[in-house]
Short mmCIF file of C-alpha atoms in Angstrom, two decimals:
data_model
loop_
_atom_site.label_atom_id
_atom_site.label_comp_id
_atom_site.label_asym_id
_atom_site.label_seq_id
_atom_site.Cartn_x
_atom_site.Cartn_y
_atom_site.Cartn_z
CA UNK M 1 -29.25 28.96 43.76
CA UNK M 2 -30.79 29.29 47.21
CA UNK M 3 -27.97 31.11 48.87
CA UNK M 4 -29.83 31.50 52.19
CA UNK M 5 -30.39 27.82 52.40
CA UNK M 6 -26.74 27.03 51.50
CA UNK M 7 -25.53 29.60 54.17
CA UNK M 8 -27.87 28.06 56.71
CA UNK M 9 -26.53 24.61 55.97
CA UNK M 10 -22.92 25.83 56.26
CA UNK M 11 -23.75 27.50 59.60
CA UNK M 12 -25.51 24.33 60.87
CA UNK M 13 -22.48 22.30 59.68
CA UNK M 14 -20.11 24.55 61.64
CA UNK M 15 -22.36 24.22 64.67
CA UNK M 16 -22.32 20.49 64.34
CA UNK M 17 -18.58 20.34 63.97
CA UNK M 18 -18.18 22.54 67.00
CA UNK M 19 -20.45 20.28 68.96
CA UNK M 20 -18.58 17.19 67.78
CA UNK M 21 -15.27 18.82 68.80
CA UNK M 22 -16.75 19.58 72.17
CA UNK M 23 -17.82 16.01 72.67
CA UNK M 24 -14.49 14.71 71.68
CA UNK M 25 -12.76 17.08 74.04
CA UNK M 26 -15.11 15.96 76.81
CA UNK M 27 -14.43 12.33 76.11
CA UNK M 28 -10.69 13.03 76.12
CA UNK M 29 -11.02 14.73 79.48
CA UNK M 30 -12.95 11.87 80.82
CA UNK M 31 -10.23 9.38 79.61
CA UNK M 32 -7.56 11.52 81.19
CA UNK M 33 -9.48 11.57 84.47
CA UNK M 34 -9.91 7.77 84.42
CA UNK M 35 -6.22 7.32 83.67
CA UNK M 36 -5.39 9.56 86.62
CA UNK M 37 -7.71 7.60 88.87
CA UNK M 38 -6.12 4.35 87.75
CA UNK M 39 -2.67 5.81 88.49
CA UNK M 40 -3.78 6.98 91.89
CA UNK M 41 -5.21 3.52 92.72
CA UNK M 42 -1.96 1.82 91.67
CA UNK M 43 0.06 4.29 93.60
CA UNK M 44 -2.30 3.62 96.65
CA UNK M 45 -1.79 -0.14 96.24
CA UNK M 46 1.94 0.28 96.06
CA UNK M 47 1.95 2.45 99.14
CA UNK M 48 -0.14 -0.12 101.08
CA UNK M 49 2.17 -2.95 100.05
CA UNK M 50 5.15 -0.75 101.10
CA UNK M 51 3.52 -0.07 104.44
CA UNK M 52 2.75 -3.69 105.05
CA UNK M 53 6.36 -4.63 104.30
CA UNK M 54 7.52 -1.86 106.58
CA UNK M 55 5.19 -3.02 109.28
CA UNK M 56 6.47 -6.54 108.98
CA UNK M 57 10.03 -5.37 109.08
CA UNK M 58 9.26 -3.27 112.24
CA UNK M 59 7.49 -6.16 113.87
CA UNK M 60 10.43 -8.57 113.22
CA UNK M 61 12.88 -5.94 114.35
CA UNK M 62 10.98 -5.25 117.63
CA UNK M 63 9.29 -8.59 118.49
CA UNK M 64 11.36 -11.17 116.64
CA UNK M 65 14.88 -10.29 117.63
CA UNK M 66 17.60 -12.89 117.32
CA UNK M 67 18.02 -12.94 121.10
CA UNK M 68 14.41 -14.24 121.58
CA UNK M 69 14.95 -17.35 119.34
CA UNK M 70 15.26 -20.73 120.97
CA UNK M 71 18.37 -21.64 119.04
CA UNK M 72 20.08 -18.29 119.56
CA UNK M 73 22.62 -19.90 121.96
CA UNK M 74 23.96 -22.01 119.02
CA UNK M 75 25.15 -18.95 117.18
CA UNK M 76 25.50 -16.32 119.98
CA UNK M 77 28.72 -14.29 119.33
CA UNK M 78 28.87 -13.61 123.07
CA UNK M 79 28.53 -17.19 124.08
CA UNK M 80 32.05 -17.54 125.52
CA UNK M 81 31.63 -14.30 127.59
CA UNK M 82 28.26 -15.55 128.90
CA UNK M 83 29.49 -19.09 129.56
CA UNK M 84 29.72 -20.23 133.15
CA UNK M 85 31.72 -22.96 134.88
CA UNK M 86 30.43 -26.47 134.70
CA UNK M 87 29.59 -26.57 138.32
CA UNK M 88 29.28 -23.76 140.95
CA UNK M 89 27.96 -25.74 143.84
CA UNK M 90 26.31 -29.02 144.80
CA UNK M 91 22.86 -27.32 144.38
CA UNK M 92 23.75 -25.91 140.98
CA UNK M 93 20.58 -26.53 138.74
CA UNK M 94 22.81 -26.91 135.70
CA UNK M 95 24.22 -30.17 137.01
CA UNK M 96 22.40 -32.85 135.01
CA UNK M 97 22.57 -36.62 135.27
CA UNK M 98 24.77 -37.09 132.22
CA UNK M 99 27.30 -34.56 133.58
CA UNK M 100 28.15 -36.85 136.57
CA UNK M 101 28.15 -33.86 138.88
CA UNK M 102 25.03 -34.57 140.81
CA UNK M 103 23.30 -37.91 140.99
CA UNK M 104 19.67 -37.19 141.45
CA UNK M 105 18.19 -39.81 139.21
CA UNK M 106 15.75 -38.63 136.57
CA UNK M 107 15.16 -35.11 135.55
CA UNK M 108 12.63 -33.66 138.01
CA UNK M 109 11.67 -30.54 135.91
CA UNK M 110 10.95 -32.64 132.74
CA UNK M 111 7.07 -32.44 133.02
CA UNK M 112 7.10 -28.85 133.86
CA UNK M 113 9.54 -27.92 131.06
CA UNK M 114 7.57 -30.03 128.58
CA UNK M 115 4.37 -28.35 129.65
CA UNK M 116 5.84 -24.89 129.20
CA UNK M 117 7.29 -25.86 125.87
CA UNK M 118 3.91 -27.09 124.70
CA UNK M 119 2.18 -24.03 125.93
CA UNK M 120 4.67 -21.73 124.23
CA UNK M 121 4.36 -23.67 121.02
CA UNK M 122 0.53 -23.48 121.23
CA UNK M 123 0.78 -19.67 121.71
CA UNK M 124 3.07 -19.43 118.75
CA UNK M 125 0.81 -21.52 116.58
CA UNK M 126 -2.26 -19.41 117.51
CA UNK M 127 -0.42 -16.22 116.77
CA UNK M 128 0.64 -17.50 113.40
CA UNK M 129 -2.86 -18.62 112.61
CA UNK M 130 -4.22 -15.14 113.65
CA UNK M 131 -1.63 -13.41 111.53
CA UNK M 132 -2.36 -15.66 108.52
CA UNK M 133 -6.12 -15.05 108.84
CA UNK M 134 -5.58 -11.25 109.10
CA UNK M 135 -3.36 -11.26 106.11
CA UNK M 136 -5.93 -13.23 104.09
CA UNK M 137 -8.82 -10.92 105.22
CA UNK M 138 -6.82 -7.81 104.25
CA UNK M 139 -5.87 -9.26 100.84
CA UNK M 140 -9.50 -10.15 100.27
CA UNK M 141 -10.52 -6.67 101.16
CA UNK M 142 -7.99 -5.23 98.71
CA UNK M 143 -9.10 -7.57 96.02
CA UNK M 144 -12.74 -6.56 96.48
CA UNK M 145 -11.83 -2.85 96.39
CA UNK M 146 -9.94 -3.32 93.22
CA UNK M 147 -12.81 -5.27 91.58
CA UNK M 148 -15.25 -2.56 92.61
CA UNK M 149 -13.12 0.21 91.24
CA UNK M 150 -12.65 -1.72 87.91
CA UNK M 151 -16.43 -2.37 87.66
CA UNK M 152 -17.05 1.42 88.34
CA UNK M 153 -14.56 2.51 85.69
CA UNK M 154 -16.07 0.08 83.08
CA UNK M 155 -19.57 1.26 83.92
CA UNK M 156 -18.47 4.89 83.52
CA UNK M 157 -16.87 4.17 80.20
CA UNK M 158 -19.97 2.34 78.95
CA UNK M 159 -22.11 5.33 80.09
CA UNK M 160 -19.86 7.77 78.16
CA UNK M 161 -20.05 5.60 75.01
CA UNK M 162 -23.91 5.48 75.35
CA UNK M 163 -24.08 9.23 75.73
CA UNK M 164 -21.84 9.85 72.76
CA UNK M 165 -24.04 7.49 70.63
CA UNK M 166 -27.25 9.28 71.75
CA UNK M 167 -25.63 12.60 70.82
CA UNK M 168 -24.75 11.33 67.37
CA UNK M 169 -28.21 9.93 66.82
CA UNK M 170 -29.73 13.25 68.00
CA UNK M 171 -27.47 15.24 65.60
CA UNK M 172 -28.28 12.97 62.68
CA UNK M 173 -32.07 13.25 63.47
CA UNK M 174 -31.79 17.03 63.62
CA UNK M 175 -29.91 17.19 60.32
CA UNK M 176 -32.50 14.91 58.74
CA UNK M 177 -35.38 17.08 60.00
CA UNK M 178 -33.68 20.24 58.77
CA UNK M 179 -33.09 18.71 55.27
CA UNK M 180 -36.68 17.59 55.20
CA UNK M 181 -37.93 21.05 56.15
CA UNK M 182 -35.66 22.63 53.48
CA UNK M 183 -36.99 20.30 50.81
CA UNK M 184 -40.61 21.11 51.81
CA UNK M 185 -39.90 24.84 51.65
CA UNK M 186 -38.24 24.54 48.31
CA UNK M 187 -41.14 22.47 46.84
CA UNK M 188 -43.59 24.96 48.15
CA UNK M 189 -41.59 27.78 46.57
CA UNK M 190 -41.47 26.06 43.27
CA UNK M 191 -45.22 25.41 43.34
CA UNK M 192 -45.86 29.11 44.09
CA UNK M 193 -43.54 30.22 41.26
CA UNK M 194 -45.29 27.85 38.81
CA UNK M 195 -48.61 29.13 39.94
CA UNK M 196 -47.50 32.75 39.57
CA UNK M 197 -46.05 32.13 36.06
CA UNK M 198 -49.35 30.33 35.04
CA UNK M 199 -51.35 33.34 36.30
CA UNK M 200 -49.19 35.83 34.50
CA UNK M 201 -49.47 33.89 31.29
CA UNK M 202 -53.24 33.71 31.53
CA UNK M 203 -53.29 37.50 32.20
CA UNK M 204 -51.12 38.02 29.18
CA UNK M 205 -53.37 35.91 26.92
CA UNK M 206 -56.43 37.62 28.18
CA UNK M 207 -54.92 41.09 27.44
CA UNK M 208 -53.90 39.98 24.02
CA UNK M 209 -57.33 38.70 23.25
CA UNK M 210 -59.01 41.75 24.40
CA UNK M 211 -56.63 44.34 22.97
CA UNK M 212 -55.99 45.62 19.49
CA UNK M 213 -52.98 43.52 18.81
CA UNK M 214 -54.97 40.83 17.10
CA UNK M 215 -57.14 43.25 15.23
CA UNK M 216 -57.11 43.33 11.29
CA UNK M 217 -56.33 47.06 11.06
CA UNK M 218 -52.58 47.58 10.54
CA UNK M 219 -52.87 51.36 10.48
CA UNK M 220 -53.59 51.59 14.15
CA UNK M 221 -50.07 50.53 14.93
CA UNK M 222 -48.49 53.63 13.11
CA UNK M 223 -46.90 56.04 15.58
CA UNK M 224 -47.45 59.77 15.39
CA UNK M 225 -43.64 60.25 15.85
CA UNK M 226 -42.84 58.78 12.45
CA UNK M 227 -43.47 55.84 10.12
CA UNK M 228 -40.46 54.01 11.47
CA UNK M 229 -42.05 53.80 14.80
CA UNK M 230 -45.04 51.66 15.86
CA UNK M 231 -47.39 51.60 18.74
CA UNK M 232 -46.36 48.45 20.53
CA UNK M 233 -49.83 47.62 22.00
CA UNK M 234 -51.42 47.99 18.54
CA UNK M 235 -48.74 46.48 16.35
CA UNK M 236 -49.92 43.52 14.22
CA UNK M 237 -46.77 41.81 13.33
CA UNK M 238 -43.11 41.89 12.18
CA UNK M 239 -41.31 41.12 8.97
CA UNK M 240 -39.65 37.70 8.32
CA UNK M 241 -36.16 38.98 9.23
CA UNK M 242 -37.35 40.32 12.50
CA UNK M 243 -39.16 37.01 13.18
CA UNK M 244 -35.88 35.18 12.23
CA UNK M 245 -33.89 37.35 14.55
CA UNK M 246 -36.38 36.77 17.30
CA UNK M 247 -36.36 33.02 16.73
CA UNK M 248 -32.58 33.11 16.82
CA UNK M 249 -32.67 34.96 20.05
CA UNK M 250 -35.14 32.51 21.49
CA UNK M 251 -32.93 29.60 20.43
CA UNK M 252 -29.99 31.29 22.16
CA UNK M 253 -32.01 31.82 25.17
CA UNK M 254 -33.07 28.09 25.21
CA UNK M 255 -29.41 27.08 24.89
CA UNK M 256 -28.49 29.50 27.69
CA UNK M 257 -31.34 28.01 29.75
CA UNK M 258 -30.13 24.46 29.10
CA UNK M 259 -26.54 25.46 29.92
CA UNK M 260 -27.71 27.05 33.17
CA UNK M 261 -29.76 23.96 34.05
CA UNK M 262 -26.77 21.71 33.34
CA UNK M 263 -24.61 23.98 35.48
CA UNK M 264 -27.20 23.68 38.34
CA UNK M 265 -27.29 19.92 37.85
CA UNK M 266 -23.39 19.81 38.00
CA UNK M 267 -23.38 22.04 41.13
CA UNK M 268 -26.07 19.83 42.84
CA UNK M 269 -24.04 16.70 41.93
CA UNK M 270 -20.89 18.37 43.43
CA UNK M 271 -22.72 19.23 46.59
CA UNK M 272 -24.01 15.64 46.86
CA UNK M 273 -20.44 14.27 46.27
CA UNK M 274 -19.02 16.52 48.94
CA UNK M 275 -21.75 15.53 51.42
CA UNK M 276 -21.16 11.86 50.66
CA UNK M 277 -17.40 12.28 51.15
CA UNK M 278 -17.95 14.14 54.44
CA UNK M 279 -20.32 11.39 55.65
CA UNK M 280 -17.83 8.68 54.56
CA UNK M 281 -14.98 10.56 56.40
CA UNK M 282 -17.12 10.85 59.49
CA UNK M 283 -17.94 7.15 59.35
CA UNK M 284 -14.20 6.22 58.98
CA UNK M 285 -13.38 8.54 61.93
CA UNK M 286 -16.03 6.84 64.08
CA UNK M 287 -14.79 3.39 63.08
CA UNK M 288 -11.21 4.44 63.89
CA UNK M 289 -12.27 5.73 67.22
CA UNK M 290 -14.21 2.58 68.08
CA UNK M 291 -11.16 0.52 67.07
CA UNK M 292 -8.96 2.56 69.38
CA UNK M 293 -11.42 2.27 72.27
CA UNK M 294 -11.58 -1.53 71.68
CA UNK M 295 -7.74 -1.79 71.64
CA UNK M 296 -7.48 0.29 74.88
CA UNK M 297 -10.11 -2.00 76.47
CA UNK M 298 -8.27 -5.11 75.39
CA UNK M 299 -4.93 -3.75 76.64
CA UNK M 300 -6.64 -2.85 80.06
CA UNK M 301 -8.14 -6.37 80.26
CA UNK M 302 -4.84 -7.97 79.57
CA UNK M 303 -3.17 -5.91 82.29
CA UNK M 304 -5.88 -6.72 84.72
CA UNK M 305 -5.63 -10.46 83.77
CA UNK M 306 -1.85 -10.46 84.32
CA UNK M 307 -2.33 -8.74 87.70
CA UNK M 308 -4.99 -11.25 88.69
CA UNK M 309 -2.76 -14.12 87.68
CA UNK M 310 0.11 -12.77 89.63
CA UNK M 311 -2.13 -12.23 92.73
CA UNK M 312 -3.43 -15.82 92.49
CA UNK M 313 0.12 -17.14 92.19
CA UNK M 314 1.13 -15.23 95.22
CA UNK M 315 -1.83 -16.42 97.19
CA UNK M 316 -1.14 -20.03 96.19
CA UNK M 317 2.46 -19.64 97.21
CA UNK M 318 1.47 -18.20 100.57
CA UNK M 319 -1.00 -20.91 101.14
CA UNK M 320 1.04 -23.89 99.97
CA UNK M 321 4.60 -22.82 100.71
CA UNK M 322 4.83 -19.99 103.23
CA UNK M 323 2.32 -21.15 105.73
CA UNK M 324 2.42 -24.89 105.24
CA UNK M 325 5.68 -25.73 107.12
CA UNK M 326 4.39 -25.88 110.68
CA UNK M 327 6.79 -27.48 113.32
CA UNK M 328 5.56 -30.37 115.27
CA UNK M 329 6.10 -31.47 118.83
CA UNK M 330 8.82 -33.90 117.70
CA UNK M 331 10.85 -30.95 116.36
CA UNK M 332 10.96 -29.15 119.74
CA UNK M 333 11.41 -32.44 121.82
CA UNK M 334 14.88 -32.98 120.35
CA UNK M 335 16.34 -29.88 122.22
CA UNK M 336 17.81 -29.93 125.79
CA UNK M 337 18.04 -33.60 125.89
CA UNK M 338 21.92 -33.86 126.49
CA UNK M 339 24.47 -31.74 128.41
CA UNK M 340 26.86 -29.53 126.63
#
């Protein structure tokens, strides 16, 4: 087993997991920051709507008081206190023709009063048109600002997704290059071991051919320390029992070698299975993250669609209902035509 290669793979795997965790944390921080920006924009929009409503209320309170209305005298609680006698003198301007108090013929101030009423109505109409145009322009500016902020957030989200995919591709390419380098090194090492073994075998064969082992003189293998000992480099051969023992030992070694090889194959298969499971788990996690991102995007699009529909409905109501009922001259001409 190449323990150094395995340790290196484990170390690289830990580094890759740490990098993946850092990228996930960075993505989570970006999503939190985007959510915070969205909350700040919504809060800003609410504050602007609140300020507009407050400004309208202040304007109505300061410049549209009930006392300034033309029909205030119909519902004035102080009308009896403010009322005057029907006639004060012969030159009282309140004496009209229908009151039979002063017979002066037609109303002499009719043209001037009508002119003033038309001028006042014209000023009111122009002021309402200006207010309506300003409200539409401000609403358009807010809609443009909201669309720009939404487009910026979408572009930022797409940029983060693109960077994440690039980092994943770079990590996969680095892992592939590392595995290719490890395989090349292992193949080179095996070729070197095979060459070394072949050279050792050739040296051994050459030594046997040149030595006294293959000679026909059995006496040269007798040791000077006793007949039960032999000189190994001159020994001719062994008995059948010794040969059988050696063959049995060789068979046992072959079985041990096969068992070791099967164990290595089983270990390699286990490593391949674990790598495949890890890759499958990584793929499932990526698919789950993509599904969550897609669901978040769909929810955000649904909320934006609802807000857009609500804004369009409000604009239609303002255009068709709120600013469509404009009084005509006939409406103002019906006042101050009789005495009270």
